[in-house]
PDB file of C-alpha atoms and ligand atoms in Angstrom:
ATOM      1  CA  MET A   1       0.000   0.000   0.000  1.00 96.00           C
ATOM      2  CA  ARG A   2       1.324   3.432  -0.959  1.00 98.00           C
ATOM      3  CA  LEU A   3      -0.931   5.830   0.868  1.00 98.00           C
ATOM      4  CA  VAL A   4      -1.371   9.598   0.979  1.00 98.00           C
ATOM      5  CA  LEU A   5      -3.214  10.873   4.070  1.00 98.00           C
ATOM      6  CA  LEU A   6      -5.178  14.043   3.403  1.00 98.00           C
ATOM      7  CA  GLY A   7      -7.000  16.210   5.918  1.00 98.00           C
ATOM      8  CA  ALA A   8      -6.928  19.572   7.647  1.00 98.00           C
ATOM      9  CA  PRO A   9      -4.525  20.307  10.505  1.00 97.00           C
ATOM     10  CA  GLY A  10      -5.866  18.397  13.514  1.00 96.00           C
ATOM     11  CA  ALA A  11      -8.016  15.994  11.503  1.00 98.00           C
ATOM     12  CA  GLY A  12      -6.166  13.051  13.062  1.00 96.00           C
ATOM     13  CA  LYS A  13      -3.781  12.083  10.239  1.00 97.00           C
ATOM     14  CA  GLY A  14      -0.884  11.479  12.631  1.00 95.00           C
ATOM     15  CA  THR A  15      -3.103   9.612  15.101  1.00 94.00           C
ATOM     16  CA  GLN A  16      -4.378   7.221  12.427  1.00 97.00           C
ATOM     17  CA  ALA A  17      -0.934   6.910  10.790  1.00 97.00           C
ATOM     18  CA  LYS A  18       0.580   5.578  14.038  1.00 94.00           C
ATOM     19  CA  LYS A  19      -2.060   2.833  14.123  1.00 96.00           C
ATOM     20  CA  LEU A  20      -1.546   2.028  10.422  1.00 97.00           C
ATOM     21  CA  ILE A  21       2.202   1.546  10.993  1.00 96.00           C
ATOM     22  CA  GLU A  22       1.452  -1.050  13.679  1.00 95.00           C
ATOM     23  CA  LYS A  23      -1.119  -2.903  11.595  1.00 96.00           C
ATOM     24  CA  TYR A  24       0.526  -2.866   8.164  1.00 96.00           C
ATOM     25  CA  GLY A  25       4.223  -2.595   9.099  1.00 96.00           C
ATOM     26  CA  ILE A  26       4.937   0.204   6.630  1.00 97.00           C
ATOM     27  CA  PRO A  27       6.629   3.489   7.577  1.00 97.00           C
ATOM     28  CA  GLN A  28       4.927   6.844   8.144  1.00 97.00           C
ATOM     29  CA  ILE A  29       6.644   9.695   6.343  1.00 97.00           C
ATOM     30  CA  SER A  30       5.522  12.863   8.109  1.00 97.00           C
ATOM     31  CA  THR A  31       7.091  15.990   6.643  1.00 97.00           C
ATOM     32  CA  GLY A  32       5.936  17.885   9.758  1.00 96.00           C
ATOM     33  CA  ASP A  33       7.841  15.450  12.032  1.00 94.00           C
ATOM     34  CA  ILE A  34      10.955  15.565   9.819  1.00 94.00           C
ATOM     35  CA  LEU A  35      10.901  19.386   9.834  1.00 95.00           C
ATOM     36  CA  ARG A  36      10.282  19.608  13.603  1.00 93.00           C
ATOM     37  CA  LYS A  37      13.270  17.299  14.222  1.00 93.00           C
ATOM     38  CA  ALA A  38      15.437  19.549  12.050  1.00 94.00           C
ATOM     39  CA  VAL A  39      14.255  22.561  14.086  1.00 94.00           C
ATOM     40  CA  THR A  40      15.036  20.801  17.396  1.00 93.00           C
ATOM     41  CA  ASP A  41      18.469  19.708  16.112  1.00 94.00           C
ATOM     42  CA  GLY A  42      19.172  23.288  14.995  1.00 94.00           C
ATOM     43  CA  THR A  43      20.300  22.237  11.488  1.00 94.00           C
ATOM     44  CA  PRO A  44      20.453  24.849   8.660  1.00 92.00           C
ATOM     45  CA  LEU A  45      17.301  23.245   7.225  1.00 92.00           C
ATOM     46  CA  GLY A  46      15.596  23.542  10.615  1.00 93.00           C
ATOM     47  CA  LYS A  47      16.572  27.200  10.943  1.00 93.00           C
ATOM     48  CA  GLU A  48      15.099  27.949   7.515  1.00 93.00           C
ATOM     49  CA  ALA A  49      11.934  25.925   8.145  1.00 95.00           C
ATOM     50  CA  LYS A  50      11.225  27.396  11.599  1.00 95.00           C
ATOM     51  CA  SER A  51      10.379  30.878  10.321  1.00 94.00           C
ATOM     52  CA  TYR A  52       7.658  29.429   8.070  1.00 96.00           C
ATOM     53  CA  MET A  53       6.330  26.888  10.575  1.00 96.00           C
ATOM     54  CA  ASP A  54       6.006  29.444  13.392  1.00 95.00           C
ATOM     55  CA  LYS A  55       3.717  31.508  11.157  1.00 95.00           C
ATOM     56  CA  GLY A  56       1.752  28.452  10.032  1.00 96.00           C
ATOM     57  CA  GLU A  57       2.944  28.883   6.456  1.00 97.00           C
ATOM     58  CA  LEU A  58       4.133  26.179   4.106  1.00 98.00           C
ATOM     59  CA  VAL A  59       7.876  25.589   3.952  1.00 97.00           C
ATOM     60  CA  PRO A  60       9.072  26.145   0.330  1.00 96.00           C
ATOM     61  CA  ASP A  61       8.498  23.209  -2.031  1.00 96.00           C
ATOM     62  CA  SER A  62      12.193  23.095  -2.967  1.00 91.00           C
ATOM     63  CA  VAL A  63      13.058  22.187   0.649  1.00 92.00           C
ATOM     64  CA  VAL A  64      10.256  19.720   1.327  1.00 96.00           C
ATOM     65  CA  ILE A  65      10.382  17.824  -1.968  1.00 94.00           C
ATOM     66  CA  GLY A  66      14.100  17.078  -1.493  1.00 91.00           C
ATOM     67  CA  LEU A  67      13.400  15.652   1.966  1.00 93.00           C
ATOM     68  CA  VAL A  68      10.645  13.373   0.713  1.00 95.00           C
ATOM     69  CA  LYS A  69      12.654  12.103  -2.269  1.00 94.00           C
ATOM     70  CA  GLU A  70      15.508  11.182   0.068  1.00 93.00           C
ATOM     71  CA  ARG A  71      13.151   9.401   2.480  1.00 94.00           C
ATOM     72  CA  LEU A  72      11.305   7.456  -0.241  1.00 95.00           C
ATOM     73  CA  ALA A  73      14.613   6.054  -1.518  1.00 92.00           C
ATOM     74  CA  LYS A  74      15.204   4.189   1.772  1.00 95.00           C
ATOM     75  CA  ASP A  75      14.762   0.401   1.812  1.00 95.00           C
ATOM     76  CA  ASP A  76      11.959   0.400   4.387  1.00 96.00           C
ATOM     77  CA  CYS A  77       9.690   2.028   1.747  1.00 96.00           C
ATOM     78  CA  ASN A  78      10.010  -0.936  -0.632  1.00 95.00           C
ATOM     79  CA  ASP A  79       6.821  -2.579   0.655  1.00 95.00           C
ATOM     80  CA  GLY A  80       4.825   0.644   0.874  1.00 97.00           C
ATOM     81  CA  PHE A  81       4.557   3.841   2.920  1.00 98.00           C
ATOM     82  CA  ILE A  82       2.167   6.333   4.471  1.00 98.00           C
ATOM     83  CA  LEU A  83       2.679   9.946   3.432  1.00 98.00           C
ATOM     84  CA  ASP A  84       1.359  12.236   6.190  1.00 98.00           C
ATOM     85  CA  GLY A  85       1.392  15.979   5.486  1.00 97.00           C
ATOM     86  CA  PHE A  86       2.774  15.595   1.964  1.00 98.00           C
ATOM     87  CA  PRO A  87       1.799  16.558  -0.688  1.00 98.00           C
ATOM     88  CA  ARG A  88       0.459  19.884   0.519  1.00 98.00           C
ATOM     89  CA  ASN A  89      -0.304  21.568  -2.823  1.00 98.00           C
ATOM     90  CA  THR A  90      -0.765  20.623  -6.471  1.00 98.00           C
ATOM     91  CA  SER A  91       2.841  21.300  -7.369  1.00 97.00           C
ATOM     92  CA  GLN A  92       4.063  18.879  -4.650  1.00 98.00           C
ATOM     93  CA  ALA A  93       1.504  16.282  -5.802  1.00 98.00           C
ATOM     94  CA  GLN A  94       2.655  16.516  -9.427  1.00 98.00           C
ATOM     95  CA  THR A  95       6.311  16.246  -8.445  1.00 97.00           C
ATOM     96  CA  LEU A  96       5.517  13.239  -6.263  1.00 97.00           C
ATOM     97  CA  ASP A  97       3.714  11.545  -9.149  1.00 98.00           C
ATOM     98  CA  GLY A  98       6.764  12.120 -11.366  1.00 97.00           C
ATOM     99  CA  VAL A  99       9.216  10.712  -8.799  1.00 95.00           C
ATOM    100  CA  LEU A 100       7.054   7.641  -8.132  1.00 96.00           C
ATOM    101  CA  ALA A 101       6.451   7.045 -11.851  1.00 96.00           C
ATOM    102  CA  MET A 102      10.212   6.763 -12.348  1.00 93.00           C
ATOM    103  CA  MET A 103      10.322   4.141  -9.571  1.00 92.00           C
ATOM    104  CA  ASN A 104       7.229   2.401 -10.999  1.00 94.00           C
ATOM    105  CA  THR A 105       5.515   2.704  -7.602  1.00 95.00           C
ATOM    106  CA  PRO A 106       2.517   5.047  -7.957  1.00 97.00           C
ATOM    107  CA  ILE A 107       0.290   6.100  -5.051  1.00 98.00           C
ATOM    108  CA  THR A 108      -2.372   3.402  -4.642  1.00 97.00           C
ATOM    109  CA  VAL A 109      -4.798   5.283  -2.387  1.00 98.00           C
ATOM    110  CA  ALA A 110      -5.403   8.797  -1.049  1.00 98.00           C
ATOM    111  CA  LEU A 111      -7.438   8.807   2.157  1.00 98.00           C
ATOM    112  CA  SER A 112      -9.126  12.003   3.248  1.00 98.00           C
ATOM    113  CA  VAL A 113      -9.908  12.323   6.975  1.00 98.00           C
ATOM    114  CA  ASP A 114     -12.803  14.771   7.264  1.00 97.00           C
ATOM    115  CA  VAL A 115     -13.528  16.864  10.381  1.00 97.00           C
ATOM    116  CA  ASP A 116     -15.581  20.068  10.761  1.00 93.00           C
ATOM    117  CA  LYS A 117     -13.579  23.261  11.191  1.00 89.00           C
ATOM    118  CA  ASP A 118     -15.123  23.989  14.630  1.00 87.00           C
ATOM    119  CA  ASP A 119     -13.682  20.777  16.090  1.00 93.00           C
ATOM    120  CA  LEU A 120     -10.220  21.372  14.671  1.00 96.00           C
ATOM    121  CA  MET A 121      -9.387  24.446  16.776  1.00 94.00           C
ATOM    122  CA  LYS A 122     -10.162  22.598  20.026  1.00 92.00           C
ATOM    123  CA  ARG A 123      -8.174  19.563  18.952  1.00 95.00           C
ATOM    124  CA  LEU A 124      -5.120  21.621  18.067  1.00 96.00           C
ATOM    125  CA  THR A 125      -5.102  23.939  21.085  1.00 95.00           C
ATOM    126  CA  GLY A 126      -5.592  20.851  23.300  1.00 95.00           C
ATOM    127  CA  ARG A 127      -2.913  18.662  21.718  1.00 95.00           C
ATOM    128  CA  ARG A 128       0.028  17.615  23.891  1.00 96.00           C
ATOM    129  CA  THR A 129       2.846  15.319  22.689  1.00 95.00           C
ATOM    130  CA  CYS A 130       5.445  13.322  24.592  1.00 96.00           C
ATOM    131  CA  LYS A 131       9.007  14.591  24.058  1.00 94.00           C
ATOM    132  CA  SER A 132      10.408  11.065  24.418  1.00 94.00           C
ATOM    133  CA  CYS A 133       8.044   8.652  22.644  1.00 93.00           C
ATOM    134  CA  GLN A 134       5.830  11.074  20.615  1.00 90.00           C
ATOM    135  CA  GLN A 135       2.621   9.621  22.121  1.00 92.00           C
ATOM    136  CA  MET A 136      -0.192  12.115  21.555  1.00 93.00           C
ATOM    137  CA  TYR A 137      -2.767  13.334  24.094  1.00 95.00           C
ATOM    138  CA  ASN A 138      -5.486  15.919  24.159  1.00 95.00           C
ATOM    139  CA  ILE A 139      -6.314  17.864  27.307  1.00 95.00           C
ATOM    140  CA  TYR A 140     -10.015  17.876  26.311  1.00 93.00           C
ATOM    141  CA  SER A 141     -10.646  14.443  24.786  1.00 91.00           C
ATOM    142  CA  SER A 142      -7.803  12.124  25.827  1.00 93.00           C
ATOM    143  CA  PRO A 143      -5.727  13.610  28.669  1.00 96.00           C
ATOM    144  CA  SER A 144      -2.778  11.827  30.266  1.00 97.00           C
ATOM    145  CA  GLY A 145      -3.382  10.417  33.761  1.00 97.00           C
ATOM    146  CA  GLN A 146      -0.951  12.871  35.350  1.00 97.00           C
ATOM    147  CA  ASP A 147      -0.838  16.430  34.081  1.00 95.00           C
ATOM    148  CA  GLY A 148       2.114  16.984  31.698  1.00 97.00           C
ATOM    149  CA  ILE A 149       3.470  13.418  32.053  1.00 98.00           C
ATOM    150  CA  CYS A 150       3.251  10.650  29.438  1.00 98.00           C
ATOM    151  CA  ASP A 151       1.300   7.560  30.586  1.00 98.00           C
ATOM    152  CA  LYS A 152       3.351   5.331  28.311  1.00 96.00           C
ATOM    153  CA  CYS A 153       6.955   6.246  29.167  1.00 97.00           C
ATOM    154  CA  GLY A 154       6.866   8.940  31.887  1.00 97.00           C
ATOM    155  CA  GLY A 155       8.292  11.553  29.467  1.00 98.00           C
ATOM    156  CA  THR A 156       7.399  15.255  29.548  1.00 98.00           C
ATOM    157  CA  LEU A 157       4.494  16.472  27.413  1.00 98.00           C
ATOM    158  CA  PHE A 158       4.845  19.615  25.317  1.00 96.00           C
ATOM    159  CA  GLN A 159       2.633  21.860  23.201  1.00 95.00           C
ATOM    160  CA  ARG A 160       3.733  22.440  19.593  1.00 93.00           C
ATOM    161  CA  ASP A 161       4.860  26.015  18.841  1.00 91.00           C
ATOM    162  CA  ASP A 162       2.381  26.219  15.947  1.00 94.00           C
ATOM    163  CA  ASP A 163      -0.599  25.109  18.077  1.00 95.00           C
ATOM    164  CA  LYS A 164      -1.358  28.704  19.160  1.00 92.00           C
ATOM    165  CA  GLU A 165      -4.746  30.114  18.159  1.00 92.00           C
ATOM    166  CA  GLU A 166      -3.481  32.756  15.689  1.00 92.00           C
ATOM    167  CA  THR A 167      -1.120  30.314  13.968  1.00 96.00           C
ATOM    168  CA  ILE A 168      -3.826  27.659  13.796  1.00 96.00           C
ATOM    169  CA  LYS A 169      -6.136  30.116  11.989  1.00 95.00           C
ATOM    170  CA  ASN A 170      -3.442  30.681   9.371  1.00 96.00           C
ATOM    171  CA  ARG A 171      -2.773  26.935   9.009  1.00 97.00           C
ATOM    172  CA  LEU A 172      -6.481  26.295   8.443  1.00 97.00           C
ATOM    173  CA  ASP A 173      -6.678  29.091   5.819  1.00 97.00           C
ATOM    174  CA  ILE A 174      -3.646  27.722   3.999  1.00 97.00           C
ATOM    175  CA  TYR A 175      -5.134  24.241   4.117  1.00 97.00           C
ATOM    176  CA  GLU A 176      -8.340  25.498   2.423  1.00 97.00           C
ATOM    177  CA  LYS A 177      -6.443  27.424  -0.219  1.00 98.00           C
ATOM    178  CA  SER A 178      -3.537  25.111  -1.061  1.00 98.00           C
ATOM    179  CA  THR A 179      -4.205  21.591   0.217  1.00 98.00           C
ATOM    180  CA  ALA A 180      -7.977  21.008  -0.014  1.00 98.00           C
ATOM    181  CA  PRO A 181      -7.816  21.098  -3.873  1.00 98.00           C
ATOM    182  CA  LEU A 182      -5.834  17.840  -3.662  1.00 98.00           C
ATOM    183  CA  ILE A 183      -9.071  16.043  -2.756  1.00 98.00           C
ATOM    184  CA  ASP A 184     -10.249  16.727  -6.291  1.00 98.00           C
ATOM    185  CA  TYR A 185      -6.818  15.932  -7.701  1.00 98.00           C
ATOM    186  CA  TYR A 186      -6.918  12.376  -6.324  1.00 98.00           C
ATOM    187  CA  LYS A 187     -10.650  11.975  -7.015  1.00 98.00           C
ATOM    188  CA  LYS A 188      -9.943  12.570 -10.705  1.00 98.00           C
ATOM    189  CA  LYS A 189      -7.296   9.836 -10.566  1.00 97.00           C
ATOM    190  CA  GLY A 190      -9.939   7.474  -9.119  1.00 97.00           C
ATOM    191  CA  ILE A 191      -7.959   6.662  -5.953  1.00 97.00           C
ATOM    192  CA  LEU A 192      -9.698   8.875  -3.368  1.00 98.00           C
ATOM    193  CA  LYS A 193     -11.385   7.407  -0.281  1.00 98.00           C
ATOM    194  CA  SER A 194     -12.911   9.424   2.575  1.00 98.00           C
ATOM    195  CA  VAL A 195     -13.655   8.778   6.217  1.00 98.00           C
ATOM    196  CA  MET A 196     -15.356  10.962   8.849  1.00 98.00           C
ATOM    197  CA  GLY A 197     -12.656  11.597  11.444  1.00 97.00           C
ATOM    198  CA  VAL A 198     -15.055  12.315  14.313  1.00 96.00           C
ATOM    199  CA  GLY A 199     -15.743  10.041  17.292  1.00 94.00           C
ATOM    200  CA  ASN A 200     -13.814   7.229  18.908  1.00 94.00           C
ATOM    201  CA  ILE A 201     -10.260   6.910  17.499  1.00 94.00           C
ATOM    202  CA  ASP A 202     -10.374   3.083  17.377  1.00 97.00           C
ATOM    203  CA  GLU A 203     -13.729   3.114  15.592  1.00 98.00           C
ATOM    204  CA  ILE A 204     -12.392   5.561  13.008  1.00 98.00           C
ATOM    205  CA  PHE A 205      -9.391   3.268  12.570  1.00 98.00           C
ATOM    206  CA  LYS A 206     -11.685   0.282  11.988  1.00 98.00           C
ATOM    207  CA  LYS A 207     -13.471   2.214   9.219  1.00 98.00           C
ATOM    208  CA  VAL A 208     -10.115   3.282   7.761  1.00 98.00           C
ATOM    209  CA  CYS A 209      -8.941  -0.347   7.553  1.00 98.00           C
ATOM    210  CA  GLU A 210     -12.224  -1.450   5.964  1.00 97.00           C
ATOM    211  CA  LEU A 211     -11.856   1.261   3.314  1.00 97.00           C
ATOM    212  CA  LEU A 212      -8.226   0.437   2.627  1.00 96.00           C
ATOM    213  CA  GLU A 213      -8.888  -3.287   2.312  1.00 94.00           C
ATOM    214  CA  LYS A 214     -11.992  -2.908   0.112  1.00 88.00           C
ATOM    215  CA  LYS A 215     -11.186  -3.738  -3.507  1.00 73.00           C
TER     216      LYS A 215
HETATM  217  P1  AP5 B   1       2.200  18.987  10.088  1.00 72.47           P
HETATM  218  O1  AP5 B   1       3.009  18.477  11.187  1.00 72.47           O
HETATM  219  O2  AP5 B   1       1.995  18.156   8.883  1.00 72.47           O
HETATM  220  O3  AP5 B   1       0.831  19.483  10.717  1.00 72.47           O
HETATM  221  P2  AP5 B   1      -0.684  19.521  10.171  1.00 72.47           P
HETATM  222  O4  AP5 B   1      -0.948  19.087   8.791  1.00 72.47           O
HETATM  223  O5  AP5 B   1      -1.067  20.891  10.515  1.00 72.47           O
HETATM  224  O6  AP5 B   1      -1.335  18.382  10.917  1.00 72.47           O
HETATM  225  P3  AP5 B   1      -1.312  18.123  12.415  1.00 72.47           P
HETATM  226  O7  AP5 B   1      -0.098  17.313  12.788  1.00 72.47           O
HETATM  227  O8  AP5 B   1      -1.493  19.406  13.176  1.00 72.47           O
HETATM  228  O9  AP5 B   1      -2.664  17.308  12.594  1.00 72.47           O
HETATM  229  P4  AP5 B   1      -3.039  15.795  12.377  1.00 72.47           P
HETATM  230  O10 AP5 B   1      -4.068  15.707  11.320  1.00 72.47           O
HETATM  231  O11 AP5 B   1      -1.831  14.921  12.226  1.00 72.47           O
HETATM  232  O12 AP5 B   1      -3.777  15.518  13.752  1.00 72.47           O
HETATM  233  P5  AP5 B   1      -3.277  14.689  15.020  1.00 72.47           P
HETATM  234  O13 AP5 B   1      -3.364  13.228  14.743  1.00 72.47           O
HETATM  235  O14 AP5 B   1      -1.978  15.228  15.524  1.00 72.47           O
HETATM  236  O15 AP5 B   1       2.800  20.380   9.540  1.00 72.47           O
HETATM  237  C1  AP5 B   1       3.266  21.384  10.421  1.00 72.47           C
HETATM  238  C2  AP5 B   1       3.948  22.483   9.622  1.00 72.47           C
HETATM  239  O16 AP5 B   1       5.109  21.949   8.940  1.00 72.47           O
HETATM  240  C3  AP5 B   1       3.106  23.119   8.491  1.00 72.47           C
HETATM  241  O17 AP5 B   1       2.270  24.161   8.977  1.00 72.47           O
HETATM  242  C4  AP5 B   1       4.201  23.628   7.542  1.00 72.47           C
HETATM  243  O18 AP5 B   1       4.771  24.819   8.010  1.00 72.47           O
HETATM  244  C5  AP5 B   1       5.249  22.522   7.628  1.00 72.47           C
HETATM  245  N1  AP5 B   1       5.039  21.467   6.615  1.00 72.47           N
HETATM  246  C6  AP5 B   1       4.754  20.139   6.852  1.00 72.47           C
HETATM  247  N2  AP5 B   1       4.625  19.479   5.697  1.00 72.47           N
HETATM  248  C7  AP5 B   1       4.823  20.377   4.696  1.00 72.47           C
HETATM  249  C8  AP5 B   1       4.796  20.285   3.283  1.00 72.47           C
HETATM  250  N3  AP5 B   1       4.512  19.132   2.652  1.00 72.47           N
HETATM  251  N4  AP5 B   1       5.027  21.417   2.568  1.00 72.47           N
HETATM  252  C9  AP5 B   1       5.306  22.570   3.165  1.00 72.47           C
HETATM  253  N5  AP5 B   1       5.343  22.737   4.512  1.00 72.47           N
HETATM  254  C10 AP5 B   1       5.104  21.642   5.277  1.00 72.47           C
HETATM  255  O19 AP5 B   1      -4.437  15.051  16.075  1.00 72.47           O
HETATM  256  C11 AP5 B   1      -4.590  16.383  16.570  1.00 72.47           C
HETATM  257  C12 AP5 B   1      -5.171  16.335  18.011  1.00 72.47           C
HETATM  258  O20 AP5 B   1      -6.481  15.778  17.944  1.00 72.47           O
HETATM  259  C13 AP5 B   1      -4.373  15.425  18.984  1.00 72.47           C
HETATM  260  O21 AP5 B   1      -4.405  15.984  20.267  1.00 72.47           O
HETATM  261  C14 AP5 B   1      -5.152  14.096  18.968  1.00 72.47           C
HETATM  262  O22 AP5 B   1      -5.004  13.402  20.190  1.00 72.47           O
HETATM  263  C15 AP5 B   1      -6.601  14.597  18.765  1.00 72.47           C
HETATM  264  N6  AP5 B   1      -7.453  13.644  18.036  1.00 72.47           N
HETATM  265  C16 AP5 B   1      -7.105  12.835  16.984  1.00 72.47           C
HETATM  266  N7  AP5 B   1      -8.181  12.106  16.588  1.00 72.47           N
HETATM  267  C17 AP5 B   1      -9.226  12.489  17.387  1.00 72.47           C
HETATM  268  C18 AP5 B   1     -10.600  12.104  17.486  1.00 72.47           C
HETATM  269  N8  AP5 B   1     -11.123  11.183  16.675  1.00 72.47           N
HETATM  270  N9  AP5 B   1     -11.386  12.698  18.434  1.00 72.47           N
HETATM  271  C19 AP5 B   1     -10.851  13.650  19.278  1.00 72.47           C
HETATM  272  N10 AP5 B   1      -9.562  14.034  19.239  1.00 72.47           N
HETATM  273  C20 AP5 B   1      -8.747  13.470  18.327  1.00 72.47           C
END
């Protein structure tokens, strides 16, 4: 399976991707995670990316496309992969198609996770992530047992720099303008599937698996 996960910021792409990795044994390629690691490590790429990410803007295509190409060439992608947060606009989608065509490994399915805009703000302002194991929580819907501490590994929970209300508004606007048109892009290719991303996370995952396994 070579999967593209589509959906607005906070729709639950990362949450579902983590479960898909466990079930299907294929890697998640999250451009957001790769960029955040570069920021934390203080690399030149991270320094460049940070100024865009802090404003909720897209990092330039030239930077992101190079990262994805490099990641897709790794051996663990031979049996499939989950792209989370990429492509983010039509130009990235077209470049991706070109790269995968050369490798004879086209995208097999694009899955859109749909959530109303009103829910997204609460999800994003409430998100907390473990610094050590990346386990995700939400102070409103799925809090950790002890405030600020990860249930799984005891690590410290943090709030992403771009999960501030003003930045979230900008991320949602950019999603509508640049990324939402990809739903049509993949629909025209006949590989689009959609799931409502509201309700119990495990139940959404069950529906996701049913959709992905349906011929
Ligand atoms: P990125 O990291 O990709 O962020 P995003 O697309 O904004 O998506 P999120 O990670 O915020 O949301 P998600 O859908 O994964 O939701 P999650 O599962 O975490 O990008 C960040 C930035 O990097 C961009 O703004 C840009 O600057 C840059 N960037 C990245 N890729 C780029 C690219 N290709 N080109 C250019 N720039 C790029 O869930 C959110 C919260 O909701 C969590 O707290 C979770 O616990 C909770 N939740 C999940 N499911 C449910 C549910 N069913 N019910 C209740 N709560 C739920």
